[in-house]
């Protein structure tokens, strides 16, 4: 494997991307880029500023004047919005349900993709996880993976993850959110979630984090 390789990991909510991508990056000494966190940070700013989510022009304008940074801190990835740490706030249900309204806008996606390419290309090797990394952001990535899991398992994972982070949510709320994000992520006109033709599919339903990480490392180290 070349030192400055790009590893793309895409898949729907709850497929296990974040945990696995973070682990893979750590094992390889690569930069970890959580692209969903970037869309979430912008969504948080729009909520805080009271921007009307049906006003595409206002959302696009906001994205042009927003500074988003990702900084690794031990086992955690810290997300900074205009220099303020928003790592916890971006995981709220309000952000989670509204992010799709902004992630479907072409200009916003182009700005995000530009920033993601800059971060990835400027690193000495990066693992990027999201929905459109292997298809749009880095179509020439050295390695592409598409993680998936059964709907029930994905809902269960999202529920446990939010509970662990201290958010009070019901399983029904999570189920409705995952269902609606699946539809919106997969059917939006710009950069919809889909498997890149040359991506390796991993069904993580019955796999542990270690197993999925091992499978990816086994492929990239060959
Ligand atoms: O991975 P996540 O659940 O934190 O992502 C939050 C939302 O951001 C997701 O529902 C869709 C959007 N997203 C996107 O459209 N493209 C990406 N590359 C990453 C996330």
PDB file of C-alpha atoms and ligand atoms in Angstrom:
ATOM      1  CA  UNK A   1       0.000   0.000   0.000  1.00  0.00           C
ATOM      2  CA  UNK A   2       1.233   3.476  -0.861  1.00  0.00           C
ATOM      3  CA  UNK A   3       1.775   5.754   2.121  1.00  0.00           C
ATOM      4  CA  UNK A   4      -0.500   8.510   0.909  1.00  0.00           C
ATOM      5  CA  UNK A   5      -3.430   6.267  -0.010  1.00  0.00           C
ATOM      6  CA  UNK A   6      -7.046   7.308   0.283  1.00  0.00           C
ATOM      7  CA  UNK A   7      -9.417   4.744   1.770  1.00  0.00           C
ATOM      8  CA  UNK A   8     -13.113   5.417   1.104  1.00  0.00           C
ATOM      9  CA  UNK A   9     -15.753   3.890   3.369  1.00  0.00           C
ATOM     10  CA  UNK A  10     -19.394   4.517   2.463  1.00  0.00           C
ATOM     11  CA  UNK A  11     -22.670   3.123   3.709  1.00  0.00           C
ATOM     12  CA  UNK A  12     -26.000   3.952   5.360  1.00  0.00           C
ATOM     13  CA  UNK A  13     -26.571   5.135   8.950  1.00  0.00           C
ATOM     14  CA  UNK A  14     -25.762   2.444  11.483  1.00  0.00           C
ATOM     15  CA  UNK A  15     -23.697   0.297   9.132  1.00  0.00           C
ATOM     16  CA  UNK A  16     -20.715   0.655  11.483  1.00  0.00           C
ATOM     17  CA  UNK A  17     -18.670   3.037   9.305  1.00  0.00           C
ATOM     18  CA  UNK A  18     -17.596   5.542  11.943  1.00  0.00           C
ATOM     19  CA  UNK A  19     -16.220   3.132  14.518  1.00  0.00           C
ATOM     20  CA  UNK A  20     -14.492   1.017  11.911  1.00  0.00           C
ATOM     21  CA  UNK A  21     -13.083   3.946   9.908  1.00  0.00           C
ATOM     22  CA  UNK A  22     -11.636   5.445  13.086  1.00  0.00           C
ATOM     23  CA  UNK A  23     -10.012   2.111  14.005  1.00  0.00           C
ATOM     24  CA  UNK A  24      -8.594   1.548  10.523  1.00  0.00           C
ATOM     25  CA  UNK A  25      -7.125   5.057  10.472  1.00  0.00           C
ATOM     26  CA  UNK A  26      -5.580   4.563  13.913  1.00  0.00           C
ATOM     27  CA  UNK A  27      -3.994   1.241  12.961  1.00  0.00           C
ATOM     28  CA  UNK A  28      -2.496   2.717   9.771  1.00  0.00           C
ATOM     29  CA  UNK A  29      -1.507   6.060  11.278  1.00  0.00           C
ATOM     30  CA  UNK A  30      -3.817   7.741   8.732  1.00  0.00           C
ATOM     31  CA  UNK A  31      -5.969  10.847   9.091  1.00  0.00           C
ATOM     32  CA  UNK A  32      -9.603  10.047   9.936  1.00  0.00           C
ATOM     33  CA  UNK A  33     -12.196  12.208   8.202  1.00  0.00           C
ATOM     34  CA  UNK A  34     -15.821  11.903   9.327  1.00  0.00           C
ATOM     35  CA  UNK A  35     -17.620  13.699   6.501  1.00  0.00           C
ATOM     36  CA  UNK A  36     -21.042  13.284   8.156  1.00  0.00           C
ATOM     37  CA  UNK A  37     -19.736  15.382  11.063  1.00  0.00           C
ATOM     38  CA  UNK A  38     -19.092  18.219   8.609  1.00  0.00           C
ATOM     39  CA  UNK A  39     -22.686  18.187   7.325  1.00  0.00           C
ATOM     40  CA  UNK A  40     -23.873  17.951  10.921  1.00  0.00           C
ATOM     41  CA  UNK A  41     -21.786  20.973  12.008  1.00  0.00           C
ATOM     42  CA  UNK A  42     -23.260  23.155   9.284  1.00  0.00           C
ATOM     43  CA  UNK A  43     -26.763  21.960  10.220  1.00  0.00           C
ATOM     44  CA  UNK A  44     -26.120  22.970  13.839  1.00  0.00           C
ATOM     45  CA  UNK A  45     -25.061  26.429  12.744  1.00  0.00           C
ATOM     46  CA  UNK A  46     -28.219  26.837  10.643  1.00  0.00           C
ATOM     47  CA  UNK A  47     -30.366  25.808  13.645  1.00  0.00           C
ATOM     48  CA  UNK A  48     -28.507  28.190  15.996  1.00  0.00           C
ATOM     49  CA  UNK A  49     -28.888  31.063  13.545  1.00  0.00           C
ATOM     50  CA  UNK A  50     -32.576  30.332  13.030  1.00  0.00           C
ATOM     51  CA  UNK A  51     -32.126  29.846   9.274  1.00  0.00           C
ATOM     52  CA  UNK A  52     -35.242  28.620   7.482  1.00  0.00           C
ATOM     53  CA  UNK A  53     -34.370  25.147   6.189  1.00  0.00           C
ATOM     54  CA  UNK A  54     -36.590  25.601   3.156  1.00  0.00           C
ATOM     55  CA  UNK A  55     -34.474  28.609   2.100  1.00  0.00           C
ATOM     56  CA  UNK A  56     -31.747  26.977  -0.010  1.00  0.00           C
ATOM     57  CA  UNK A  57     -30.083  30.330  -0.789  1.00  0.00           C
ATOM     58  CA  UNK A  58     -29.663  31.152   2.907  1.00  0.00           C
ATOM     59  CA  UNK A  59     -28.225  27.703   3.654  1.00  0.00           C
ATOM     60  CA  UNK A  60     -25.741  27.977   0.767  1.00  0.00           C
ATOM     61  CA  UNK A  61     -24.704  31.456   1.891  1.00  0.00           C
ATOM     62  CA  UNK A  62     -24.182  30.157   5.406  1.00  0.00           C
ATOM     63  CA  UNK A  63     -21.952  27.329   4.148  1.00  0.00           C
ATOM     64  CA  UNK A  64     -19.683  29.859   2.410  1.00  0.00           C
ATOM     65  CA  UNK A  65     -19.079  31.662   5.700  1.00  0.00           C
ATOM     66  CA  UNK A  66     -18.520  28.709   7.961  1.00  0.00           C
ATOM     67  CA  UNK A  67     -15.291  27.291   9.262  1.00  0.00           C
ATOM     68  CA  UNK A  68     -15.329  23.551  10.018  1.00  0.00           C
ATOM     69  CA  UNK A  69     -12.319  21.736  11.434  1.00  0.00           C
ATOM     70  CA  UNK A  70     -11.750  18.146  12.533  1.00  0.00           C
ATOM     71  CA  UNK A  71      -9.078  17.461  15.132  1.00  0.00           C
ATOM     72  CA  UNK A  72      -8.091  14.097  16.499  1.00  0.00           C
ATOM     73  CA  UNK A  73      -7.877  13.944  20.259  1.00  0.00           C
ATOM     74  CA  UNK A  74      -6.871  10.547  21.626  1.00  0.00           C
ATOM     75  CA  UNK A  75      -9.626   8.101  20.696  1.00  0.00           C
ATOM     76  CA  UNK A  76     -12.008  10.917  19.820  1.00  0.00           C
ATOM     77  CA  UNK A  77     -12.512  13.169  16.862  1.00  0.00           C
ATOM     78  CA  UNK A  78     -13.257  16.733  17.875  1.00  0.00           C
ATOM     79  CA  UNK A  79     -15.391  18.828  15.571  1.00  0.00           C
ATOM     80  CA  UNK A  80     -14.977  22.597  15.607  1.00  0.00           C
ATOM     81  CA  UNK A  81     -17.542  24.985  14.169  1.00  0.00           C
ATOM     82  CA  UNK A  82     -16.172  28.518  13.798  1.00  0.00           C
ATOM     83  CA  UNK A  83     -13.485  27.564  16.374  1.00  0.00           C
ATOM     84  CA  UNK A  84     -15.991  26.220  18.941  1.00  0.00           C
ATOM     85  CA  UNK A  85     -16.038  22.565  19.966  1.00  0.00           C
ATOM     86  CA  UNK A  86     -19.424  21.156  18.871  1.00  0.00           C
ATOM     87  CA  UNK A  87     -18.477  17.448  18.979  1.00  0.00           C
ATOM     88  CA  UNK A  88     -21.367  16.541  21.291  1.00  0.00           C
ATOM     89  CA  UNK A  89     -24.026  18.964  20.051  1.00  0.00           C
ATOM     90  CA  UNK A  90     -23.880  17.731  16.457  1.00  0.00           C
ATOM     91  CA  UNK A  91     -25.129  14.285  17.561  1.00  0.00           C
ATOM     92  CA  UNK A  92     -28.510  15.584  18.811  1.00  0.00           C
ATOM     93  CA  UNK A  93     -31.741  14.292  17.267  1.00  0.00           C
ATOM     94  CA  UNK A  94     -32.627  17.773  16.028  1.00  0.00           C
ATOM     95  CA  UNK A  95     -29.415  17.954  13.991  1.00  0.00           C
ATOM     96  CA  UNK A  96     -29.807  14.337  12.868  1.00  0.00           C
ATOM     97  CA  UNK A  97     -33.298  14.854  11.484  1.00  0.00           C
ATOM     98  CA  UNK A  98     -32.524  18.201   9.800  1.00  0.00           C
ATOM     99  CA  UNK A  99     -29.168  17.356   8.212  1.00  0.00           C
ATOM    100  CA  UNK A 100     -30.802  15.786   5.150  1.00  0.00           C
ATOM    101  CA  UNK A 101     -32.402  19.101   4.156  1.00  0.00           C
ATOM    102  CA  UNK A 102     -28.988  20.651   3.737  1.00  0.00           C
ATOM    103  CA  UNK A 103     -27.114  17.566   2.475  1.00  0.00           C
ATOM    104  CA  UNK A 104     -29.316  17.448  -0.613  1.00  0.00           C
ATOM    105  CA  UNK A 105     -28.156  20.877  -1.889  1.00  0.00           C
ATOM    106  CA  UNK A 106     -25.660  20.755  -4.766  1.00  0.00           C
ATOM    107  CA  UNK A 107     -23.666  23.886  -3.852  1.00  0.00           C
ATOM    108  CA  UNK A 108     -23.272  22.789  -0.266  1.00  0.00           C
ATOM    109  CA  UNK A 109     -22.121  19.315  -1.345  1.00  0.00           C
ATOM    110  CA  UNK A 110     -19.596  20.870  -3.731  1.00  0.00           C
ATOM    111  CA  UNK A 111     -18.139  23.048  -0.954  1.00  0.00           C
ATOM    112  CA  UNK A 112     -17.951  20.072   1.401  1.00  0.00           C
ATOM    113  CA  UNK A 113     -16.359  17.838  -1.229  1.00  0.00           C
ATOM    114  CA  UNK A 114     -13.750  20.517  -1.943  1.00  0.00           C
ATOM    115  CA  UNK A 115     -12.830  20.719   1.725  1.00  0.00           C
ATOM    116  CA  UNK A 116     -12.756  16.919   2.041  1.00  0.00           C
ATOM    117  CA  UNK A 117     -10.455  16.600  -0.996  1.00  0.00           C
ATOM    118  CA  UNK A 118      -8.148  19.248   0.417  1.00  0.00           C
ATOM    119  CA  UNK A 119      -7.926  17.465   3.770  1.00  0.00           C
ATOM    120  CA  UNK A 120      -7.433  14.030   2.202  1.00  0.00           C
ATOM    121  CA  UNK A 121      -4.929  15.065  -0.453  1.00  0.00           C
ATOM    122  CA  UNK A 122      -2.962  17.151   2.029  1.00  0.00           C
ATOM    123  CA  UNK A 123      -2.514  14.201   4.386  1.00  0.00           C
ATOM    124  CA  UNK A 124      -0.011  11.383   4.289  1.00  0.00           C
ATOM    125  CA  UNK A 125      -2.893   8.901   4.006  1.00  0.00           C
ATOM    126  CA  UNK A 126      -6.556   9.243   4.996  1.00  0.00           C
ATOM    127  CA  UNK A 127      -9.654   7.215   5.748  1.00  0.00           C
ATOM    128  CA  UNK A 128     -12.804   9.102   4.748  1.00  0.00           C
ATOM    129  CA  UNK A 129     -16.229   7.855   5.675  1.00  0.00           C
ATOM    130  CA  UNK A 130     -19.574   9.088   4.365  1.00  0.00           C
ATOM    131  CA  UNK A 131     -22.115   8.479   1.630  1.00  0.00           C
ATOM    132  CA  UNK A 132     -20.413   9.674  -1.566  1.00  0.00           C
ATOM    133  CA  UNK A 133     -16.691   9.248  -0.925  1.00  0.00           C
ATOM    134  CA  UNK A 134     -16.021   6.415  -3.395  1.00  0.00           C
ATOM    135  CA  UNK A 135     -18.465   7.764  -5.982  1.00  0.00           C
ATOM    136  CA  UNK A 136     -17.938  11.545  -5.956  1.00  0.00           C
ATOM    137  CA  UNK A 137     -15.336  12.907  -3.531  1.00  0.00           C
ATOM    138  CA  UNK A 138     -12.527  10.450  -4.301  1.00  0.00           C
ATOM    139  CA  UNK A 139     -13.600   8.297  -7.279  1.00  0.00           C
ATOM    140  CA  UNK A 140      -9.923   7.351  -7.703  1.00  0.00           C
ATOM    141  CA  UNK A 141      -9.456   6.250  -4.072  1.00  0.00           C
ATOM    142  CA  UNK A 142      -6.928   3.438  -3.704  1.00  0.00           C
ATOM    143  CA  UNK A 143      -9.452   1.359  -1.743  1.00  0.00           C
ATOM    144  CA  UNK A 144     -13.230   1.533  -1.557  1.00  0.00           C
ATOM    145  CA  UNK A 145     -15.535  -0.213   0.855  1.00  0.00           C
ATOM    146  CA  UNK A 146     -19.318  -0.207   1.146  1.00  0.00           C
ATOM    147  CA  UNK A 147     -20.578  -1.231   4.572  1.00  0.00           C
ATOM    148  CA  UNK A 148     -24.141  -2.413   5.054  1.00  0.00           C
ATOM    149  CA  UNK A 149     -26.219  -4.227   7.672  1.00  0.00           C
ATOM    150  CA  UNK A 150     -29.825  -5.258   8.231  1.00  0.00           C
ATOM    151  CA  UNK A 151     -32.261  -2.445   9.020  1.00  0.00           C
ATOM    152  CA  UNK A 152     -32.937  -3.867  12.516  1.00  0.00           C
ATOM    153  CA  UNK A 153     -29.236  -4.042  13.360  1.00  0.00           C
ATOM    154  CA  UNK A 154     -28.608  -0.500  12.128  1.00  0.00           C
ATOM    155  CA  UNK A 155     -31.467   0.848  14.278  1.00  0.00           C
ATOM    156  CA  UNK A 156     -30.137  -1.062  17.299  1.00  0.00           C
ATOM    157  CA  UNK A 157     -26.634   0.346  16.821  1.00  0.00           C
ATOM    158  CA  UNK A 158     -27.838   3.929  16.435  1.00  0.00           C
ATOM    159  CA  UNK A 159     -30.011   3.566  19.544  1.00  0.00           C
ATOM    160  CA  UNK A 160     -27.150   2.242  21.696  1.00  0.00           C
ATOM    161  CA  UNK A 161     -24.752   4.869  20.335  1.00  0.00           C
ATOM    162  CA  UNK A 162     -27.056   7.768  21.240  1.00  0.00           C
ATOM    163  CA  UNK A 163     -27.891   6.277  24.635  1.00  0.00           C
ATOM    164  CA  UNK A 164     -24.191   5.935  25.381  1.00  0.00           C
ATOM    165  CA  UNK A 165     -23.683   9.598  24.453  1.00  0.00           C
ATOM    166  CA  UNK A 166     -26.359  10.598  26.960  1.00  0.00           C
ATOM    167  CA  UNK A 167     -29.196  11.538  24.577  1.00  0.00           C
ATOM    168  CA  UNK A 168     -32.664  10.471  25.614  1.00  0.00           C
ATOM    169  CA  UNK A 169     -34.323   8.897  22.583  1.00  0.00           C
ATOM    170  CA  UNK A 170     -36.836   6.128  22.047  1.00  0.00           C
ATOM    171  CA  UNK A 171     -36.230   3.141  19.739  1.00  0.00           C
ATOM    172  CA  UNK A 172     -39.281   4.297  17.730  1.00  0.00           C
ATOM    173  CA  UNK A 173     -37.718   7.709  17.123  1.00  0.00           C
ATOM    174  CA  UNK A 174     -34.492   6.102  15.942  1.00  0.00           C
ATOM    175  CA  UNK A 175     -36.331   3.706  13.671  1.00  0.00           C
ATOM    176  CA  UNK A 176     -38.231   6.573  12.036  1.00  0.00           C
ATOM    177  CA  UNK A 177     -35.020   8.593  11.647  1.00  0.00           C
ATOM    178  CA  UNK A 178     -32.989   5.780  10.066  1.00  0.00           C
ATOM    179  CA  UNK A 179     -35.872   4.997   7.700  1.00  0.00           C
ATOM    180  CA  UNK A 180     -36.269   8.589   6.553  1.00  0.00           C
ATOM    181  CA  UNK A 181     -32.509   9.170   6.216  1.00  0.00           C
ATOM    182  CA  UNK A 182     -32.182   5.983   4.133  1.00  0.00           C
ATOM    183  CA  UNK A 183     -34.803   7.288   1.721  1.00  0.00           C
ATOM    184  CA  UNK A 184     -33.323  10.776   1.572  1.00  0.00           C
ATOM    185  CA  UNK A 185     -29.661   9.631   1.329  1.00  0.00           C
ATOM    186  CA  UNK A 186     -30.419   7.093  -1.403  1.00  0.00           C
ATOM    187  CA  UNK A 187     -32.874   9.061  -3.520  1.00  0.00           C
ATOM    188  CA  UNK A 188     -31.500  12.624  -3.529  1.00  0.00           C
ATOM    189  CA  UNK A 189     -30.548  13.906  -6.971  1.00  0.00           C
ATOM    190  CA  UNK A 190     -27.033  15.036  -6.052  1.00  0.00           C
ATOM    191  CA  UNK A 191     -24.468  12.443  -4.930  1.00  0.00           C
ATOM    192  CA  UNK A 192     -26.935   9.859  -3.593  1.00  0.00           C
ATOM    193  CA  UNK A 193     -25.708   7.058  -1.376  1.00  0.00           C
ATOM    194  CA  UNK A 194     -24.809   4.129  -3.587  1.00  0.00           C
ATOM    195  CA  UNK A 195     -22.107   1.542  -3.853  1.00  0.00           C
ATOM    196  CA  UNK A 196     -19.252   2.539  -6.159  1.00  0.00           C
ATOM    197  CA  UNK A 197     -18.880  -0.095  -8.880  1.00  0.00           C
ATOM    198  CA  UNK A 198     -15.420  -1.016  -7.661  1.00  0.00           C
ATOM    199  CA  UNK A 199     -16.199  -0.984  -3.929  1.00  0.00           C
ATOM    200  CA  UNK A 200     -15.895  -4.085  -1.801  1.00  0.00           C
ATOM    201  CA  UNK A 201     -19.162  -4.766   0.051  1.00  0.00           C
ATOM    202  CA  UNK A 202     -19.036  -5.856   3.684  1.00  0.00           C
ATOM    203  CA  UNK A 203     -22.236  -6.973   5.418  1.00  0.00           C
ATOM    204  CA  UNK A 204     -21.523  -6.073   9.042  1.00  0.00           C
ATOM    205  CA  UNK A 205     -24.818  -7.401  10.497  1.00  0.00           C
ATOM    206  CA  UNK A 206     -23.215 -10.281  12.375  1.00  0.00           C
ATOM    207  CA  UNK A 207     -19.668  -8.989  12.555  1.00  0.00           C
ATOM    208  CA  UNK A 208     -17.796  -7.366  15.428  1.00  0.00           C
ATOM    209  CA  UNK A 209     -15.885  -4.095  15.018  1.00  0.00           C
ATOM    210  CA  UNK A 210     -12.631  -6.063  15.197  1.00  0.00           C
ATOM    211  CA  UNK A 211     -13.748  -8.408  12.434  1.00  0.00           C
ATOM    212  CA  UNK A 212     -14.749  -5.606  10.067  1.00  0.00           C
ATOM    213  CA  UNK A 213     -11.562  -3.653  10.841  1.00  0.00           C
ATOM    214  CA  UNK A 214      -9.503  -6.804  10.271  1.00  0.00           C
ATOM    215  CA  UNK A 215     -11.185  -7.426   6.928  1.00  0.00           C
ATOM    216  CA  UNK A 216     -10.435  -3.902   5.698  1.00  0.00           C
ATOM    217  CA  UNK A 217      -6.846  -3.963   6.948  1.00  0.00           C
ATOM    218  CA  UNK A 218      -6.378  -7.397   5.365  1.00  0.00           C
ATOM    219  CA  UNK A 219      -7.415  -5.940   1.994  1.00  0.00           C
ATOM    220  CA  UNK A 220      -5.373  -2.747   2.119  1.00  0.00           C
ATOM    221  CA  UNK A 221      -2.202  -4.363   3.426  1.00  0.00           C
ATOM    222  CA  UNK A 222      -2.042  -6.950   0.650  1.00  0.00           C
TER     223      UNK A 222
HETATM  224  O1  LIG B   1     -22.696   9.636   8.898  1.00  0.00           O
HETATM  225  P1  LIG B   1     -23.684  10.527   9.650  1.00  0.00           P
HETATM  226  O2  LIG B   1     -24.910   9.794  10.102  1.00  0.00           O
HETATM  227  O3  LIG B   1     -23.068  11.325  10.748  1.00  0.00           O
HETATM  228  O4  LIG B   1     -24.160  11.595   8.547  1.00  0.00           O
HETATM  229  C1  LIG B   1     -25.162  12.540   8.815  1.00  0.00           C
HETATM  230  C2  LIG B   1     -25.898  12.900   7.540  1.00  0.00           C
HETATM  231  O5  LIG B   1     -25.046  13.659   6.678  1.00  0.00           O
HETATM  232  C3  LIG B   1     -26.412  11.737   6.690  1.00  0.00           C
HETATM  233  O6  LIG B   1     -27.734  11.360   7.018  1.00  0.00           O
HETATM  234  C4  LIG B   1     -26.325  12.248   5.298  1.00  0.00           C
HETATM  235  C5  LIG B   1     -25.280  13.324   5.324  1.00  0.00           C
HETATM  236  N1  LIG B   1     -24.024  12.940   4.677  1.00  0.00           N
HETATM  237  C6  LIG B   1     -23.939  13.085   3.324  1.00  0.00           C
HETATM  238  O7  LIG B   1     -24.922  13.449   2.690  1.00  0.00           O
HETATM  239  N2  LIG B   1     -22.764  12.818   2.687  1.00  0.00           N
HETATM  240  C7  LIG B   1     -21.687  12.398   3.366  1.00  0.00           C
HETATM  241  N3  LIG B   1     -20.536  12.172   2.717  1.00  0.00           N
HETATM  242  C8  LIG B   1     -21.777  12.214   4.769  1.00  0.00           C
HETATM  243  C9  LIG B   1     -22.965  12.483   5.396  1.00  0.00           C
END
